[in-house]
mmCIF file of C-alpha atoms in Angstrom:
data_model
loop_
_atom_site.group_PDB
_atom_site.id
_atom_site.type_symbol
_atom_site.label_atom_id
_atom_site.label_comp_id
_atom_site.label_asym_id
_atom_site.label_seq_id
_atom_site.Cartn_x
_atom_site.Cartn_y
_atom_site.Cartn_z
ATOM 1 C CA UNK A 1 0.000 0.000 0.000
ATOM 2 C CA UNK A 2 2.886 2.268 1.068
ATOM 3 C CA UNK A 3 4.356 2.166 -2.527
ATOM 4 C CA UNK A 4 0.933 2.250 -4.886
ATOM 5 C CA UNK A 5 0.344 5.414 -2.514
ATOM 6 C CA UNK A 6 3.811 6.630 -3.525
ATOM 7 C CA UNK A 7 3.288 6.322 -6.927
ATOM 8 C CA UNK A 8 0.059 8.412 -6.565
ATOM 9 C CA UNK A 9 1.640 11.160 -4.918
ATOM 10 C CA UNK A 10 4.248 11.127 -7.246
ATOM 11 C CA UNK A 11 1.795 11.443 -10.266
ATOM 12 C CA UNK A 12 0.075 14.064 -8.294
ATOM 13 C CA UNK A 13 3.382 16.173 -7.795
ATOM 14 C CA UNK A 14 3.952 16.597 -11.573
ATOM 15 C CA UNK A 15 0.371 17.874 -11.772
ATOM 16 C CA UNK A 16 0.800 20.142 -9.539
ATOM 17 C CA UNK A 17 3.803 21.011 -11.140
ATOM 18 C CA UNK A 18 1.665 22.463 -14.291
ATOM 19 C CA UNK A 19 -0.647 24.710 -11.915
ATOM 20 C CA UNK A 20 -3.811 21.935 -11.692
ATOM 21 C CA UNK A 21 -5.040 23.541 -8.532
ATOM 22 C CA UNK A 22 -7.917 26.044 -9.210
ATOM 23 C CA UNK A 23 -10.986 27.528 -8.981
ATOM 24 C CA UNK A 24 -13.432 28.412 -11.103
ATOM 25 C CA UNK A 25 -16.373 31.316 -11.483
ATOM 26 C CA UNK A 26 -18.676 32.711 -13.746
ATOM 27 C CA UNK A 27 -17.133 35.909 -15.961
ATOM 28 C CA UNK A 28 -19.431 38.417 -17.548
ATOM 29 C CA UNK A 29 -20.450 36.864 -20.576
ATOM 30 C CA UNK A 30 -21.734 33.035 -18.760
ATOM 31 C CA UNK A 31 -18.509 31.411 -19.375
ATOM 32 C CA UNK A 32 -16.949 29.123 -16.826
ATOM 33 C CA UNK A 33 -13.592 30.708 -16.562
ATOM 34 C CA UNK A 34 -10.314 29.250 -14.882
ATOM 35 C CA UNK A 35 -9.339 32.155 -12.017
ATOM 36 C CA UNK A 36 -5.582 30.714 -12.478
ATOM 37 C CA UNK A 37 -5.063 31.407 -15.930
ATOM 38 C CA UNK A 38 -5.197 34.663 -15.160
ATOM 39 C CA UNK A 39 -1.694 34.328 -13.050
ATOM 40 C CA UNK A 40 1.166 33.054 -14.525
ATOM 41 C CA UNK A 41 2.347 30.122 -13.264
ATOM 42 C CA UNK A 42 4.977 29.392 -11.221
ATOM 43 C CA UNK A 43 6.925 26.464 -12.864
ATOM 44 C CA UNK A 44 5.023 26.964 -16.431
ATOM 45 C CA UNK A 45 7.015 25.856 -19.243
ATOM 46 C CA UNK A 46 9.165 28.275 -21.318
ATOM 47 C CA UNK A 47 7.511 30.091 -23.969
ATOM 48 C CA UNK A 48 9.109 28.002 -27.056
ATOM 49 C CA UNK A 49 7.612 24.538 -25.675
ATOM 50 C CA UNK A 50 4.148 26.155 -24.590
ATOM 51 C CA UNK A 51 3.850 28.150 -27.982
ATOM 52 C CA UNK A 52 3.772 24.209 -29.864
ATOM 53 C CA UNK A 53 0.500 23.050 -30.713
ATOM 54 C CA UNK A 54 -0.581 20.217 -28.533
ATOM 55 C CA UNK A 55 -2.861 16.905 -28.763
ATOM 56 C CA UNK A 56 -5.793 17.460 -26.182
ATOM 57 C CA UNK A 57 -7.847 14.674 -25.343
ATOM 58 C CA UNK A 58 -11.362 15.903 -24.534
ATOM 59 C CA UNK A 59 -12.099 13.736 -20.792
ATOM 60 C CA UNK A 60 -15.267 11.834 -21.106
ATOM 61 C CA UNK A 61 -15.571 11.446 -24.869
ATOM 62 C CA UNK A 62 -13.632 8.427 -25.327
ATOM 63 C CA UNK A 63 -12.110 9.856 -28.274
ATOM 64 C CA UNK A 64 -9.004 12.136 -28.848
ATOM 65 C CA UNK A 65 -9.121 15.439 -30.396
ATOM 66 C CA UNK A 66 -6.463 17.488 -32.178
ATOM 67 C CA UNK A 67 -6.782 21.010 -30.719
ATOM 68 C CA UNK A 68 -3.576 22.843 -32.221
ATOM 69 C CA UNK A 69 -3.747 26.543 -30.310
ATOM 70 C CA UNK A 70 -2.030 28.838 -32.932
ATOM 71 C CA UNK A 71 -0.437 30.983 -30.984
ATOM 72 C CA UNK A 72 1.631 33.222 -34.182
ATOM 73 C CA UNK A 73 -0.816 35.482 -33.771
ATOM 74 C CA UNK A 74 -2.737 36.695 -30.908
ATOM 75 C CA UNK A 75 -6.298 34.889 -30.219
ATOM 76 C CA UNK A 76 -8.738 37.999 -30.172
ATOM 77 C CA UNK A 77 -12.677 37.692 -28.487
ATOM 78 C CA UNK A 78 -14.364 40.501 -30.560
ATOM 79 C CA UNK A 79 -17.894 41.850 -29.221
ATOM 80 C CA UNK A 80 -20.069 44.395 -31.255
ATOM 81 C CA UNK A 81 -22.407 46.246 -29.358
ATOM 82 C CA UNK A 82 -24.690 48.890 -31.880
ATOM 83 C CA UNK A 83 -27.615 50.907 -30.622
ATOM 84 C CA UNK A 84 -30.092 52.041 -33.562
ATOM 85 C CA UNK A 85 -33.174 54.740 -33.385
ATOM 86 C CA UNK A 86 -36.329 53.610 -35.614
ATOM 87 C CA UNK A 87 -39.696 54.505 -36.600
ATOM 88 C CA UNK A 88 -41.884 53.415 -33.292
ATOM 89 C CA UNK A 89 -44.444 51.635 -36.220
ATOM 90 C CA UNK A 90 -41.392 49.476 -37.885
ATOM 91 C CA UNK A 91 -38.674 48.654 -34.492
ATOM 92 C CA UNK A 92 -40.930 45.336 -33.733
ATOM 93 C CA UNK A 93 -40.768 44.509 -37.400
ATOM 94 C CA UNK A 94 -37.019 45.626 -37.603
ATOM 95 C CA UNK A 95 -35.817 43.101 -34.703
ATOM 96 C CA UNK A 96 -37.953 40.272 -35.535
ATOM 97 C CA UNK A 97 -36.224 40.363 -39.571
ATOM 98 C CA UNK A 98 -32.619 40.458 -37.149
ATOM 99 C CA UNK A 99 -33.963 37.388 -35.579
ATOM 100 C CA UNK A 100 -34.902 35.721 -38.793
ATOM 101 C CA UNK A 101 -31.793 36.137 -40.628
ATOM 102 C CA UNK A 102 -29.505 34.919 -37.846
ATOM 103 C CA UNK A 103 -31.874 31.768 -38.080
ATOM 104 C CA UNK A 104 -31.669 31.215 -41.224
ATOM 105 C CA UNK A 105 -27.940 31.413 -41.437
ATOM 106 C CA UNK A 106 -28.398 28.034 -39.170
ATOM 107 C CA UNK A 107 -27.411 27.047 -35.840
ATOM 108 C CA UNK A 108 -23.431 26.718 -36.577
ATOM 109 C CA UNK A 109 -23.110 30.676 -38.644
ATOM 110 C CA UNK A 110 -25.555 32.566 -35.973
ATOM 111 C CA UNK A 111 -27.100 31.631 -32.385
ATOM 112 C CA UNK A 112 -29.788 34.132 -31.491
ATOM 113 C CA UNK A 113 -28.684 34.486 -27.332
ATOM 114 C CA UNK A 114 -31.424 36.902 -26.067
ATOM 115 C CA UNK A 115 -34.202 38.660 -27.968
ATOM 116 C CA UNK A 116 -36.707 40.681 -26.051
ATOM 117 C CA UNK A 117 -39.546 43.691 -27.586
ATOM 118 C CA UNK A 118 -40.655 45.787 -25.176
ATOM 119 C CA UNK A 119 -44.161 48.061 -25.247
ATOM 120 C CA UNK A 120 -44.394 46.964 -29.079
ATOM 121 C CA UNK A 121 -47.857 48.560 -29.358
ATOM 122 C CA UNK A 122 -46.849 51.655 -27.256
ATOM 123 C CA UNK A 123 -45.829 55.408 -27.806
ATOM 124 C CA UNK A 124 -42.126 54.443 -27.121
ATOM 125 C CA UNK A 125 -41.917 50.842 -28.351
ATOM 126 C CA UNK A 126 -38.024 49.367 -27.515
ATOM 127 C CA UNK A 127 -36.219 46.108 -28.230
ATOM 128 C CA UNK A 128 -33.003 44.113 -27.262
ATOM 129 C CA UNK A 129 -31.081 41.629 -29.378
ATOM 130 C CA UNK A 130 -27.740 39.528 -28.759
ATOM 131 C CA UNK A 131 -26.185 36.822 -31.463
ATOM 132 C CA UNK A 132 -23.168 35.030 -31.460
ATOM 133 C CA UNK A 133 -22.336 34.195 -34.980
ATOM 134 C CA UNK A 134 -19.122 33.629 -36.884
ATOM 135 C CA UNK A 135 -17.263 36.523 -37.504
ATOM 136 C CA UNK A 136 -17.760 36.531 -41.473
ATOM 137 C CA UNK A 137 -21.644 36.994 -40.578
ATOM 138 C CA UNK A 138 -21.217 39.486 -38.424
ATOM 139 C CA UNK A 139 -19.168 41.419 -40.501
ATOM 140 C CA UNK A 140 -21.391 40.949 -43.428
ATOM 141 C CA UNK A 141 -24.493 41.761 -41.216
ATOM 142 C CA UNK A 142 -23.110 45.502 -39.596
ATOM 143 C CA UNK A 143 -21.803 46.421 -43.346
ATOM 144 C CA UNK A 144 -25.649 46.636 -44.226
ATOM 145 C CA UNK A 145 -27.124 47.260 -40.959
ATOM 146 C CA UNK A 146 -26.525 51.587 -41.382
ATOM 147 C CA UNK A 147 -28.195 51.472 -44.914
ATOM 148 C CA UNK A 148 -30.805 49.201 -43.934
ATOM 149 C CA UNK A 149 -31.378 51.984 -40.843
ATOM 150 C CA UNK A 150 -31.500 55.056 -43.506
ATOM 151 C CA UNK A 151 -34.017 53.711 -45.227
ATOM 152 C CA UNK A 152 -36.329 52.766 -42.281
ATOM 153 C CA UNK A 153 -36.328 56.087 -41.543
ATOM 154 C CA UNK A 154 -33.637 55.667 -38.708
ATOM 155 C CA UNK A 155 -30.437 56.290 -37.849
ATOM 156 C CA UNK A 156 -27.448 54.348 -35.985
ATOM 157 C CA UNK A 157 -26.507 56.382 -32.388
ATOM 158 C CA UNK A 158 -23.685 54.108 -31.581
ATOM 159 C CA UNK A 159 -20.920 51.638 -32.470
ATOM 160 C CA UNK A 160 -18.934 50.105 -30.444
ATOM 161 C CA UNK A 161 -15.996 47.457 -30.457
ATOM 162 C CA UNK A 162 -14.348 45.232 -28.083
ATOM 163 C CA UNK A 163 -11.527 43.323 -28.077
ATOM 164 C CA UNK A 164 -10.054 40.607 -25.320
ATOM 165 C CA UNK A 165 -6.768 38.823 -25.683
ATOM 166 C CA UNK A 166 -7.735 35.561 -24.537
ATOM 167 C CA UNK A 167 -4.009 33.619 -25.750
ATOM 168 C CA UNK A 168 -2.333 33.892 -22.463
ATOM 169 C CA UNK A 169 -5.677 32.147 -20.931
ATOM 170 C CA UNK A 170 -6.473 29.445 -23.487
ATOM 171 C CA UNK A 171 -2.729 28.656 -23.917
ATOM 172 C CA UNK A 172 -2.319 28.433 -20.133
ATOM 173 C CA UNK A 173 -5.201 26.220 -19.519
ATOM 174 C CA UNK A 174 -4.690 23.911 -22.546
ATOM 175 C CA UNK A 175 -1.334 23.102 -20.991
ATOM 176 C CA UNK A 176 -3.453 22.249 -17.769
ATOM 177 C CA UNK A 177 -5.786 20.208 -19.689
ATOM 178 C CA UNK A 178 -2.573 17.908 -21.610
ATOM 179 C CA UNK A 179 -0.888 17.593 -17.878
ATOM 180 C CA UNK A 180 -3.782 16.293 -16.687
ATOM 181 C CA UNK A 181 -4.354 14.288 -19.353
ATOM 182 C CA UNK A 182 -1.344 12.768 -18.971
ATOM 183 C CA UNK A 183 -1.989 12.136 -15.139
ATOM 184 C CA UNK A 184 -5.058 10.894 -15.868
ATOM 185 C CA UNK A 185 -3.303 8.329 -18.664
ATOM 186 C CA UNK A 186 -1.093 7.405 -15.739
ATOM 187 C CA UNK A 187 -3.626 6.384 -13.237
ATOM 188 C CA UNK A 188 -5.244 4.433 -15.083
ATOM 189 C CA UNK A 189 -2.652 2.478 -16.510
ATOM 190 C CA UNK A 190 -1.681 2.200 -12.692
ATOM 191 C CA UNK A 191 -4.691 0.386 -11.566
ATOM 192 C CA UNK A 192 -4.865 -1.766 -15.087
ATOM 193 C CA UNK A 193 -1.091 -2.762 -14.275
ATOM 194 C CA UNK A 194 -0.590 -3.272 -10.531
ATOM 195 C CA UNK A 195 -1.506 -5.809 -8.454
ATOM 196 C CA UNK A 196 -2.309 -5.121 -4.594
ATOM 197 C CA UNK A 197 -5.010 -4.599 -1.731
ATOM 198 C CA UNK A 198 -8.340 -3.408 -1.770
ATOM 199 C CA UNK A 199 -7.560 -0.819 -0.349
ATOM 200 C CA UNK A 200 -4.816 0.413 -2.419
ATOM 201 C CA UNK A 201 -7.060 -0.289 -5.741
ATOM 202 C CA UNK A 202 -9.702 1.730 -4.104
ATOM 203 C CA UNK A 203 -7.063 4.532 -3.230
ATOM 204 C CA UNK A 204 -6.206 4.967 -6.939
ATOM 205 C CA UNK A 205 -9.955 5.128 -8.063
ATOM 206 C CA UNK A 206 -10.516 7.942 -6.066
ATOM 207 C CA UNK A 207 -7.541 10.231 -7.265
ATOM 208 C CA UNK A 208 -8.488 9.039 -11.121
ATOM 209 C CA UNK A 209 -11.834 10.276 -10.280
ATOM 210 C CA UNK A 210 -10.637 13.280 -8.697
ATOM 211 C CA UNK A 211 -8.085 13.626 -11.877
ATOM 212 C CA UNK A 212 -11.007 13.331 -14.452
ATOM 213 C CA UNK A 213 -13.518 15.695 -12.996
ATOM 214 C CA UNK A 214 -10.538 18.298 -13.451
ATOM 215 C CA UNK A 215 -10.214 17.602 -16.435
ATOM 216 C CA UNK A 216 -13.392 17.436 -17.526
ATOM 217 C CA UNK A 217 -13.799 21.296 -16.024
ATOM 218 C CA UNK A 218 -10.869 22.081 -17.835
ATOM 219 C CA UNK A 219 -11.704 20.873 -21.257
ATOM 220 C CA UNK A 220 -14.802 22.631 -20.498
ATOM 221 C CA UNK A 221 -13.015 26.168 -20.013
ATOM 222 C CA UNK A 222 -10.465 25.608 -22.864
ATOM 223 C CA UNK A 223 -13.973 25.189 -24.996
ATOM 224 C CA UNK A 224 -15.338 28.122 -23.782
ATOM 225 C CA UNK A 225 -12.647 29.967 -24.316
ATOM 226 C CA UNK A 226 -11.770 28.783 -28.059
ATOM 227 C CA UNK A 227 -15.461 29.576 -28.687
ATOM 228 C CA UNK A 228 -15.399 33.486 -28.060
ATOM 229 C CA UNK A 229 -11.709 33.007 -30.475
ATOM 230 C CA UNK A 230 -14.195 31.661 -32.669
ATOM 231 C CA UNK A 231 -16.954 33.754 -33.280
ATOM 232 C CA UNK A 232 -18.413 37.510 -31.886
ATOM 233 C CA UNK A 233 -20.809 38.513 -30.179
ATOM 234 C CA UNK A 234 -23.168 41.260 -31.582
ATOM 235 C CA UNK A 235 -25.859 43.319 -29.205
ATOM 236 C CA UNK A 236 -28.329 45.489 -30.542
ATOM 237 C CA UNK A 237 -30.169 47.716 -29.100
ATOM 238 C CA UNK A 238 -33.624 49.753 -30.550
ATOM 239 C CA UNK A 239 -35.211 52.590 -29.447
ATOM 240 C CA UNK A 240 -38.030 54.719 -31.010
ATOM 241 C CA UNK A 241 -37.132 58.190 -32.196
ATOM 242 C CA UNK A 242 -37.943 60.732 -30.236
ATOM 243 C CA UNK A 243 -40.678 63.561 -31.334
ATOM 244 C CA UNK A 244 -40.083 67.034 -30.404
ATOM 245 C CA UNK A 245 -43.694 67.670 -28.783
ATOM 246 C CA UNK A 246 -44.971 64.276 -27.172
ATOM 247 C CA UNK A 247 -48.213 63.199 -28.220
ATOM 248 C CA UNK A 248 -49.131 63.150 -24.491
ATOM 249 C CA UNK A 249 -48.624 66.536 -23.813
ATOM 250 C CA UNK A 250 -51.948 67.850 -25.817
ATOM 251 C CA UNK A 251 -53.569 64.703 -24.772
ATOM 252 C CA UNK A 252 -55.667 66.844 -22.143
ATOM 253 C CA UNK A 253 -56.818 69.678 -24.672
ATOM 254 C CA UNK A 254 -58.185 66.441 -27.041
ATOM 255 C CA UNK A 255 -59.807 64.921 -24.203
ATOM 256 C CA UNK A 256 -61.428 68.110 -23.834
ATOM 257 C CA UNK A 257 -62.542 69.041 -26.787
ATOM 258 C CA UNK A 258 -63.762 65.999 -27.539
ATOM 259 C CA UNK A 259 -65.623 65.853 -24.022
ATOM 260 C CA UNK A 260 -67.225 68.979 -25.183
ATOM 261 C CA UNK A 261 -69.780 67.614 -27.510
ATOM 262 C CA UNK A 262 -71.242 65.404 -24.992
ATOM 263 C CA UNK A 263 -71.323 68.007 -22.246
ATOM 264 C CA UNK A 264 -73.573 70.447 -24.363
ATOM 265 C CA UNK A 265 -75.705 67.398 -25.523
ATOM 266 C CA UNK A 266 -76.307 66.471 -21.940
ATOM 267 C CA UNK A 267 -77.310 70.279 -20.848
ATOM 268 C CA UNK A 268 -79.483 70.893 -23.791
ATOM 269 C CA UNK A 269 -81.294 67.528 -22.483
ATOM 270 C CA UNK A 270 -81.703 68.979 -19.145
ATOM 271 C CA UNK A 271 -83.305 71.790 -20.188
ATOM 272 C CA UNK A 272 -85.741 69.945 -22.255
ATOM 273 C CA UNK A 273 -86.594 67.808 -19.024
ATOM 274 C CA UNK A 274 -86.767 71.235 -17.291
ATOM 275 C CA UNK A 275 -89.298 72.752 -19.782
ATOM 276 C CA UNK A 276 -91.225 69.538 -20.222
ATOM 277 C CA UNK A 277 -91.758 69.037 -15.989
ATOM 278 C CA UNK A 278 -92.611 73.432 -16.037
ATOM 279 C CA UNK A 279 -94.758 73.625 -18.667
ATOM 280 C CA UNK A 280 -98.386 72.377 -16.778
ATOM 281 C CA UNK A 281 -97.451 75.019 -14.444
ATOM 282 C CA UNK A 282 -96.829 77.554 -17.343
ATOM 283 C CA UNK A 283 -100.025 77.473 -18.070
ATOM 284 C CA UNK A 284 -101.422 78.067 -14.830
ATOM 285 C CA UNK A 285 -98.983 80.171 -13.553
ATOM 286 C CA UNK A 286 -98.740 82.677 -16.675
ATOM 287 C CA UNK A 287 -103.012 83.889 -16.516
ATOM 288 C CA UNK A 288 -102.751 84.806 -12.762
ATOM 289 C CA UNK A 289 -99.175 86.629 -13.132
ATOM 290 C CA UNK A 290 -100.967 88.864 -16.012
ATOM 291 C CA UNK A 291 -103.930 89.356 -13.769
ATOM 292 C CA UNK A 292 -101.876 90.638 -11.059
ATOM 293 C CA UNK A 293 -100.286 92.576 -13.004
ATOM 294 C CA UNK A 294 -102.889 94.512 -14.703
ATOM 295 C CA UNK A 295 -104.653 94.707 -11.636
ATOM 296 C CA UNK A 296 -101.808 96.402 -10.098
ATOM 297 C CA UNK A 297 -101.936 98.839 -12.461
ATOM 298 C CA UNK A 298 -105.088 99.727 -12.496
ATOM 299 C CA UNK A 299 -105.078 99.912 -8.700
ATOM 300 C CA UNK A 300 -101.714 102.980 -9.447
ATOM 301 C CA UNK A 301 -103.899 104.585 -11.984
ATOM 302 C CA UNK A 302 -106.566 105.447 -9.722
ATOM 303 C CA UNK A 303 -104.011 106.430 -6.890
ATOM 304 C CA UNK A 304 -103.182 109.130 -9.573
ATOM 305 C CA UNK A 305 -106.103 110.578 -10.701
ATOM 306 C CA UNK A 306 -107.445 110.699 -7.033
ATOM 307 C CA UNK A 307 -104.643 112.445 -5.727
#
């Protein structure tokens, strides 16, 4: 037991040799990124031997891969962010075409990421759009994307561009991925090859297992990471132009005049209730008023000529 756990340690040593130990955490784009290759480290090989293109054997496939990193020039991660001002009556229309054309370029040219519309049937309609497509597509895509604008009646407000030198990282943690690898290839020939205990057996299981679920988080980096090499990432964002007088500023003096109508309707039809329920007493009323009256001035006429 003594020497199988030897050789284990021994195995482990050279892995830790080539920086295995790390952690790992989410960066801002949803990529599982290894927190060591941002370091250099320690006993990493010299730059001739790491600049080679290596053999990678993808843990958990069963199958090898060739993954040469071509590191003669520098492995860029563009991102495209562009914000456009449309027509309120044609942004909906405008994003949803986006949509379509990344999907018909097909799943391996353009993935649509996030698409969202916002108050489509509003005053001040907005939408959100983010691809990842291959950088041929995306280059094709913004060369037309101002004209296209122009003649919506539009007009781009902003274009930006990113880049991230991601060769230190993916060249880092590829070497990580062929040490452990090579552990891996070790351990396992270990416990086809030696005879012993249980216990030892058992012993060598758990650091392959240990070993492989590494590996498999590092293959799953390195992938990551050659993805965003790969292809860009676009993000658009639409917004409806902006009118110099709001249509809700006047919407008070519309209300009103159109409340007008009905508020004269509804007082002429009060007053034709009103004459309809004083119009009996009209008639009553109107005879004794002009009696009164007339008596009253005969009554001052005679007061006159008396006096």
């Amino acid at each position: 037991m003594v020497r199988t756990t030897g050789l284990i340690l021994i195995a482990s040593t050279a892995l830790v040799g080539c920086g295995q130990q790390s952690t790992y955490t989410n960066d801002s784009e949803g990529y599982m990124v290894d927190d060591m290759a941002m370091m250099e480290a320690p006993q990493a090989a010299p730059a001739p031997m790491r600049a080679r293109s290596e053999a990678v054997t993808v843990a958990g496939s069963g199958a090898a891969q060739n993954a040469p990193e071509d590191v003669s020039a520098p492995l860029l991660a563009y991102s495209y962010q562009t914000s456009l001002e449309l027509p309120g009556e044609v942004l909906a229309a405008t994003q949803a075409s986006h949509v379509a054309a990344c999907q018909d370029a097909g799943p391996a040219t353009c993935q649509v990421i996030r698409a969202q519309v916002n108050n489509a049937d509003g005053p001040r309609p907005s939408a959100y759009l983010q691809l990842r497509a291959a950088p041929d597509w995306i280059v094709e895509f913004r060369a037309g994307l101002e004209g296209e604008t122009e003649e919506l009646g539009g007009q781009v407000l902003s274009d930006q561009t990113s880049v991230e030198d991601l060769t230190t990282r993916i060249v880092d943690t590829a070497a990580r991925v062929a040490a452990q690898t090579t552990l891996r290839d070790r351990l396992q020939q270990l416990l086809e090859t030696r005879d012993g205990d249980l216990s030892d057996l058992l012993a060598v299981e758990r650091e392959l297992a240990n070993v492989q679920a590494n590996l498999d988080a590092q293959a799953s980096v390195l992938a990551a990471l050659r993805q965003r090499v790969n292809t860009s990432m676009l993000t658009l964002n639409y917004q409806a132009e902006r009118q110099v007088v709001e249509p809700e500023t006047f919407n008070p003096i519309g209300r009103a005049f159109k409340e007008m109508g009905e508020v004269f309707a509804e007082s002429v039809a009060s007053l034709i209730l009103f004459l309809a329920g004083a119009l009996p007493w009209l008639v009553i009323a109107v005879p004794v008023i002009s009696g009164v009256v007339i008596g009253f001035r005969r009554l001052l006429r005679r007061k006159k000529a008396a006096s």
